[in-house]
Amino acid sequence: MSRSDLQSTRFDHEVLRVERGPRSDVAIAVAVHSTQAGPAIGGCRIKSYPDWRDGITDATRLAAAMTEKCLLAGLPHGGGKAVVMDPGNLHDVDVRHLVLEDLADVITGLGGTYITGPDIGSTPEDMDAIHQLTGGLSFCRPEASGGSGNSSNATAQGVIAALVAGGEHVFSTSSLSGLRVGIIGYGSVGSLIAESLASRGCTVTVAEANQQRRDDVEAAGLEWARGDLLEEDLDILVPAAVGGLLSPESARACRARLVVGPANNQLTDEGVASILHENGTTWVPDVVASAGGIIHAVCREEMGLDEQETASRVAAIGATTAEILAESRDVAITPQATARNIAARRLKEMA
Ligand code: PHE
């Protein structure tokens, strides 16, 4: 299972559909990485890209990560992803509806092999529209429409479970109290993690590209970072913005001993996992730490579990994290490689 997809000679995905939506004139890419364990799931990312090729790369890389995410979370699904390349006019409700209609056609054309969900830039209302247009192929509609609603809280809970397990592994303590934590990204998930960590007695510093969120950060009693948190003297770093934060250079410069966060595709390339490992930084693979939202959606909407049972499935991310970190220490390979081995084993068990 390779995640370097476009850089490799082998096309690892089952399907990649790219089109300029006939109604909206907006570019859409939908990647289905694997349906081996069940229909592919993955969010719909609505974002501007400097180059349309970057949107395709994002779709394929994120779809492959979703396959691992589902396997490691024990969900009977494969990975997919939809990317809508925002030309800058998708806040206009009419244009937005046209692009959702175009996207719905692509999803319908995949015949149930791909079910979408929320991701950066897409809302529960978007999921509602897609659900209606596709006859049910989306997760996380608003609760009022019969869906499981916003998945941010469950994603944050999953990250906290991974943080606690990571903290036990690295600092040999089950309490995070007194630790210095830097959070990069104060969006819907990052802000919830920040609050939860502050209430556990951590010293929390937030770095956020959007200056307008500074008041919110300070009103929550958190410190606004002056510079780049990557090189700051921290115990824990939480990447909670878009991916690609950890490059070979930043991994070498990183001073935090533990890195855990909800951002997808945190590493710019596979080699970064080894650099972090050699640098003495324990990195909990993003595919493990970020699974809370999807676990919540599938448990609630597909498996019919109640909130309590669902919360315990989300909390099980802690046990998975502990398993990966222990195995990684025992066999002296990176947590990334360990997670991949476990995902491959799970796939075999399912076959
Ligand atoms: N954006 C979510 C993720 O990356 C995808 C998701 C899909 C979440 C379906 C909830 C439900 O994991």
Coordinates of C-alpha atoms and ligand atoms in Angstrom, one line a residue:
M1 CA 0.0 0.0 0.0
S2 CA 1.9 3.0 -1.2
R3 CA 1.0 6.6 -0.4
S4 CA 3.5 8.1 -2.8
D5 CA 1.1 7.4 -5.6
L6 CA 1.8 10.1 -8.2
Q7 CA 5.5 9.9 -7.6
S8 CA 5.5 6.2 -8.2
T9 CA 5.2 4.4 -11.5
R10 CA 2.4 2.3 -10.2
F11 CA -1.1 3.8 -10.0
D12 CA -2.3 2.5 -6.7
H13 CA -5.9 3.7 -6.9
E14 CA -8.9 2.1 -8.3
V15 CA -10.4 5.2 -9.9
L16 CA -9.6 8.8 -10.4
R17 CA -12.2 11.1 -12.0
V18 CA -11.2 14.6 -12.9
E19 CA -13.5 17.0 -14.6
R20 CA -14.5 20.6 -15.1
G21 CA -18.0 20.7 -13.8
P22 CA -20.4 21.3 -16.7
R23 CA -22.7 23.6 -14.7
S24 CA -20.1 25.4 -12.5
D25 CA -17.0 25.4 -14.6
V26 CA -15.1 24.4 -11.5
A27 CA -12.5 21.6 -11.4
I28 CA -13.4 18.5 -9.4
A29 CA -11.3 15.4 -8.6
V30 CA -12.6 12.3 -6.9
A31 CA -10.2 9.5 -6.1
V32 CA -11.2 6.1 -5.0
H33 CA -8.2 4.4 -3.5
S34 CA -9.6 1.1 -2.4
T35 CA -12.9 -0.7 -1.9
Q36 CA -11.3 -3.9 -0.7
A37 CA -12.7 -3.6 2.8
G38 CA -16.0 -1.9 1.7
P39 CA -17.2 1.3 0.0
A40 CA -14.6 4.0 0.0
I41 CA -15.2 7.0 2.3
G42 CA -13.4 10.3 2.6
G43 CA -14.3 13.9 3.0
C44 CA -14.9 16.6 0.4
R45 CA -12.2 19.2 0.5
I46 CA -13.2 22.6 -1.0
K47 CA -10.0 24.7 -1.3
S48 CA -8.1 26.9 -3.7
Y49 CA -4.9 25.5 -5.2
P50 CA -2.1 27.3 -6.9
D51 CA -2.2 24.8 -9.7
W52 CA -5.0 22.3 -10.6
R53 CA -2.4 19.5 -10.6
D54 CA -2.0 20.1 -6.9
G55 CA -5.7 19.4 -6.4
I56 CA -5.3 16.1 -8.1
T57 CA -2.3 15.2 -6.0
D58 CA -4.2 16.2 -2.8
A59 CA -7.2 14.0 -3.8
T60 CA -5.0 10.9 -4.5
R61 CA -2.8 11.2 -1.5
L62 CA -5.7 11.9 0.9
A63 CA -7.7 9.0 -0.6
A64 CA -4.8 6.6 0.1
A65 CA -4.5 7.9 3.6
M66 CA -8.3 7.3 4.1
T67 CA -7.8 3.6 3.3
E68 CA -5.3 3.3 6.1
K69 CA -7.4 5.4 8.4
C70 CA -10.4 3.1 8.0
L71 CA -8.4 -0.1 8.4
L72 CA -6.7 1.2 11.6
A73 CA -10.0 2.3 13.0
G74 CA -11.5 -1.1 12.2
L75 CA -14.2 0.3 9.9
P76 CA -15.5 -1.8 7.0
H77 CA -14.5 0.8 4.4
G78 CA -11.8 1.8 2.0
G79 CA -10.5 5.3 1.3
G80 CA -11.5 7.9 -1.2
K81 CA -11.6 11.7 -1.4
A82 CA -13.2 14.5 -3.3
V83 CA -11.5 17.8 -4.1
V84 CA -13.3 20.8 -5.4
M85 CA -10.8 23.4 -6.6
D86 CA -12.3 26.7 -5.5
P87 CA -11.6 29.4 -8.0
G88 CA -12.5 31.9 -5.3
N89 CA -16.2 32.2 -5.9
L90 CA -17.7 29.3 -3.9
H91 CA -19.0 31.4 -1.1
D92 CA -21.6 32.5 -3.6
V93 CA -24.6 30.2 -2.7
D94 CA -25.7 29.9 -6.3
V95 CA -22.3 28.9 -7.7
R96 CA -21.8 26.6 -4.7
H97 CA -25.0 24.8 -5.5
L98 CA -24.0 24.3 -9.1
V99 CA -20.6 22.8 -8.0
L100 CA -22.4 20.5 -5.6
E101 CA -24.7 19.3 -8.4
D102 CA -21.6 18.6 -10.6
L103 CA -19.9 16.8 -7.7
A104 CA -23.0 14.8 -7.0
D105 CA -23.1 13.6 -10.6
V106 CA -19.5 12.4 -10.3
I107 CA -20.3 10.6 -7.0
T108 CA -23.5 9.0 -8.4
G109 CA -21.5 7.9 -11.4
L110 CA -19.2 5.9 -9.1
G111 CA -22.2 3.7 -8.3
G112 CA -21.9 3.6 -4.5
T113 CA -18.2 2.8 -4.4
Y114 CA -17.5 6.3 -2.9
I115 CA -19.4 8.0 0.0
T116 CA -18.4 11.5 0.8
G117 CA -18.2 13.5 4.1
P118 CA -17.1 16.8 5.4
D119 CA -13.5 18.0 5.2
I120 CA -11.8 21.4 5.1
G121 CA -14.1 23.9 3.4
S122 CA -17.2 21.8 3.3
T123 CA -20.1 22.1 5.7
P124 CA -23.0 19.9 7.1
E125 CA -25.3 21.8 4.8
D126 CA -23.2 20.8 1.8
M127 CA -23.5 17.2 3.0
D128 CA -27.2 17.7 3.1
A129 CA -27.3 18.9 -0.5
I130 CA -25.1 16.0 -1.7
H131 CA -27.2 13.5 0.2
Q132 CA -30.4 14.7 -1.6
L133 CA -28.7 14.9 -5.0
T134 CA -27.1 11.4 -4.8
G135 CA -29.8 9.6 -2.9
G136 CA -27.8 9.1 0.3
L137 CA -24.1 9.1 -0.6
S138 CA -22.8 11.5 2.2
F139 CA -22.2 11.4 5.9
C140 CA -22.5 14.1 8.5
R141 CA -25.7 16.0 7.4
P142 CA -27.0 18.2 10.1
E143 CA -28.8 16.3 12.9
A144 CA -32.1 18.1 12.0
S145 CA -31.9 16.3 8.6
G146 CA -31.2 12.9 10.1
G147 CA -27.4 12.9 9.9
S148 CA -24.8 12.7 12.7
G149 CA -23.9 16.4 12.3
N150 CA -20.6 18.1 12.8
S151 CA -17.8 15.6 13.3
S152 CA -15.3 18.1 14.8
N153 CA -16.0 17.2 18.4
A154 CA -15.4 13.5 17.8
T155 CA -12.2 14.2 15.8
A156 CA -11.0 16.3 18.7
Q157 CA -11.8 13.5 21.2
G158 CA -9.9 11.1 19.1
V159 CA -6.8 13.3 19.1
I160 CA -7.0 13.7 22.9
A161 CA -7.1 9.9 23.2
A162 CA -4.0 9.7 21.0
L163 CA -2.3 12.5 23.0
V164 CA -2.9 10.8 26.3
A165 CA -1.5 7.5 24.9
G166 CA 1.4 9.3 23.3
G167 CA 2.0 11.1 26.6
E168 CA 2.2 7.9 28.5
H169 CA 4.6 6.4 26.0
V170 CA 6.9 9.5 25.8
F171 CA 6.7 11.1 29.2
S172 CA 5.6 8.0 31.2
T173 CA 2.7 9.9 32.8
S174 CA -1.0 9.6 32.2
S175 CA -1.6 13.2 33.1
L176 CA -0.7 15.9 30.5
S177 CA -0.8 18.6 33.2
G178 CA 2.1 21.0 33.2
L179 CA 3.2 20.1 29.6
R180 CA 3.9 22.8 27.1
V181 CA 1.7 22.3 24.0
G182 CA 1.8 24.2 20.7
I183 CA -1.2 23.9 18.4
I184 CA -0.9 24.9 14.8
G185 CA -4.3 25.8 13.5
Y186 CA -7.3 27.2 15.5
G187 CA -10.1 25.9 13.2
S188 CA -13.1 23.8 14.2
V189 CA -11.0 20.9 15.5
G190 CA -7.8 22.8 16.7
S191 CA -9.9 25.1 18.9
L192 CA -11.6 22.2 20.7
I193 CA -8.3 20.5 21.3
A194 CA -6.8 23.7 22.7
E195 CA -9.6 24.1 25.2
S196 CA -9.5 20.5 26.3
L197 CA -5.7 20.6 26.8
A198 CA -5.9 23.9 28.7
S199 CA -8.5 22.4 31.0
R200 CA -6.1 19.5 31.6
G201 CA -3.5 21.9 32.9
C202 CA -1.3 22.2 29.8
T203 CA 0.3 25.5 28.8
V204 CA -1.2 26.0 25.3
T205 CA 0.2 28.3 22.6
V206 CA -1.6 28.7 19.4
A207 CA -0.3 29.5 15.9
E208 CA -2.9 30.4 13.4
A209 CA -2.5 32.0 10.0
N210 CA -5.7 33.8 10.2
Q211 CA -5.0 36.9 12.3
Q212 CA -8.7 37.5 12.8
R213 CA -8.9 34.5 15.1
R214 CA -6.4 36.2 17.5
D215 CA -9.2 37.6 19.7
D216 CA -10.8 34.2 20.0
V217 CA -7.5 32.6 21.0
E218 CA -6.8 35.2 23.7
A219 CA -10.4 35.3 24.9
A220 CA -10.0 31.5 25.6
G221 CA -7.0 32.3 27.8
L222 CA -4.5 30.8 25.4
E223 CA -1.3 32.3 24.2
W224 CA -1.0 33.6 20.7
A225 CA 2.3 32.4 19.1
R226 CA 4.6 35.1 17.9
G227 CA 6.6 33.0 15.5
D228 CA 6.8 29.6 14.1
L229 CA 5.9 27.0 16.7
L230 CA 8.0 24.3 15.0
E231 CA 11.2 25.4 16.5
E232 CA 9.7 26.4 19.8
D233 CA 10.8 24.7 23.0
L234 CA 7.6 22.5 23.5
D235 CA 6.8 19.1 24.8
I236 CA 4.0 18.4 22.4
L237 CA 3.2 19.8 18.9
V238 CA -0.3 19.5 17.5
P239 CA -0.7 20.0 13.7
A240 CA -4.3 21.0 13.3
A241 CA -4.3 22.9 10.0
V242 CA -3.7 21.8 6.4
G243 CA -1.2 19.0 5.8
G244 CA 2.5 19.1 4.7
L245 CA 3.7 20.8 7.9
L246 CA 6.5 18.3 8.4
S247 CA 9.2 18.5 5.8
P248 CA 12.7 17.1 6.1
E249 CA 13.9 20.5 7.3
S250 CA 11.1 21.2 9.8
A251 CA 11.4 17.6 11.1
R252 CA 15.1 18.2 11.8
A253 CA 14.3 21.5 13.5
C254 CA 11.4 20.2 15.6
R255 CA 12.1 20.3 19.3
A256 CA 8.8 18.8 20.6
R257 CA 9.2 15.2 21.8
L258 CA 5.7 14.2 20.8
V259 CA 3.8 15.2 17.7
V260 CA 0.1 14.3 17.4
G261 CA -2.7 16.1 15.6
P262 CA -5.8 15.9 13.4
A263 CA -4.3 17.4 10.2
N264 CA -4.3 14.9 7.3
N265 CA -1.1 14.1 5.4
Q266 CA 1.2 15.9 7.8
L267 CA 4.4 14.7 6.2
T268 CA 5.6 16.1 2.9
D269 CA 7.0 12.7 2.1
E270 CA 7.6 9.3 3.6
G271 CA 11.2 9.9 4.5
V272 CA 10.2 12.5 7.1
A273 CA 8.9 9.7 9.4
S274 CA 12.4 8.4 9.7
I275 CA 13.9 11.8 10.3
L276 CA 11.5 12.5 13.1
H277 CA 12.3 9.0 14.6
E278 CA 16.0 9.6 14.4
N279 CA 15.5 13.1 15.9
G280 CA 13.9 11.6 19.0
T281 CA 10.5 12.9 18.2
T282 CA 7.6 10.5 18.5
W283 CA 5.1 11.1 15.8
V284 CA 1.7 9.5 16.1
P285 CA 0.6 8.8 12.5
D286 CA -2.1 11.2 11.3
V287 CA -4.2 8.4 10.0
V288 CA -4.6 7.1 13.5
A289 CA -5.0 10.3 15.4
S290 CA -7.5 11.9 13.1
A291 CA -10.0 9.1 12.8
G292 CA -12.5 10.2 15.4
G293 CA -14.7 12.0 13.0
I294 CA -15.1 9.2 10.6
I295 CA -15.5 6.6 13.4
H296 CA -18.3 8.8 14.9
A297 CA -20.1 9.2 11.5
V298 CA -20.0 5.5 10.6
C299 CA -20.9 4.3 14.1
R300 CA -23.9 6.7 14.3
E301 CA -25.2 6.6 10.8
E302 CA -24.4 3.1 9.6
M303 CA -24.0 0.9 12.6
G304 CA -26.8 2.4 14.6
L305 CA -24.7 2.7 17.8
D306 CA -25.7 5.2 20.5
E307 CA -23.5 8.2 21.5
Q308 CA -22.0 6.3 24.5
E309 CA -20.9 3.2 22.5
T310 CA -19.7 5.5 19.7
A311 CA -17.6 7.6 22.2
S312 CA -15.9 4.4 23.4
R313 CA -15.1 3.5 19.8
V314 CA -13.5 6.9 19.3
A315 CA -11.6 6.5 22.6
A316 CA -10.2 3.2 21.3
I317 CA -7.9 5.4 19.2
G318 CA -5.9 5.6 22.5
A319 CA -5.4 1.8 22.5
T320 CA -4.5 1.7 18.9
T321 CA -1.9 4.5 19.4
A322 CA -0.4 2.7 22.4
E323 CA -0.2 -0.6 20.3
I324 CA 1.6 1.2 17.5
L325 CA 4.0 3.0 19.7
A326 CA 4.9 -0.1 21.7
E327 CA 5.3 -2.2 18.5
S328 CA 7.4 0.5 17.0
R329 CA 9.7 0.6 20.0
D330 CA 10.0 -3.2 20.2
V331 CA 10.9 -3.7 16.5
A332 CA 12.7 -0.3 16.1
I333 CA 10.8 0.9 13.1
T334 CA 8.9 4.2 12.8
P335 CA 5.4 4.5 14.0
Q336 CA 4.4 5.2 10.4
A337 CA 5.9 1.9 9.2
T338 CA 4.3 0.1 12.2
A339 CA 0.9 1.6 11.4
R340 CA 1.2 0.5 7.8
N341 CA 2.1 -3.0 8.8
I342 CA -0.9 -3.2 11.2
A343 CA -3.2 -1.9 8.4
A344 CA -1.9 -4.5 6.0
R345 CA -2.5 -7.2 8.6
R346 CA -6.0 -6.0 9.2
L347 CA -6.7 -6.1 5.4
K348 CA -5.5 -9.6 5.2
E349 CA -7.6 -10.7 8.2
M350 CA -10.7 -9.2 6.4
A351 CA -10.0 -11.0 3.2
Ligands
PHE1 N1 -12.5 14.7 6.8 C1 -12.7 13.4 7.4 C2 -11.4 12.7 7.6 O1 -10.4 13.1 7.0 C3 -13.5 12.6 6.5 C4 -14.9 12.2 7.1 C5 -15.6 11.4 6.3 C6 -15.3 12.5 8.3 C7 -16.8 10.9 6.7 C8 -16.6 12.1 8.7 C9 -17.3 11.3 7.9 O2 -11.2 11.8 8.3

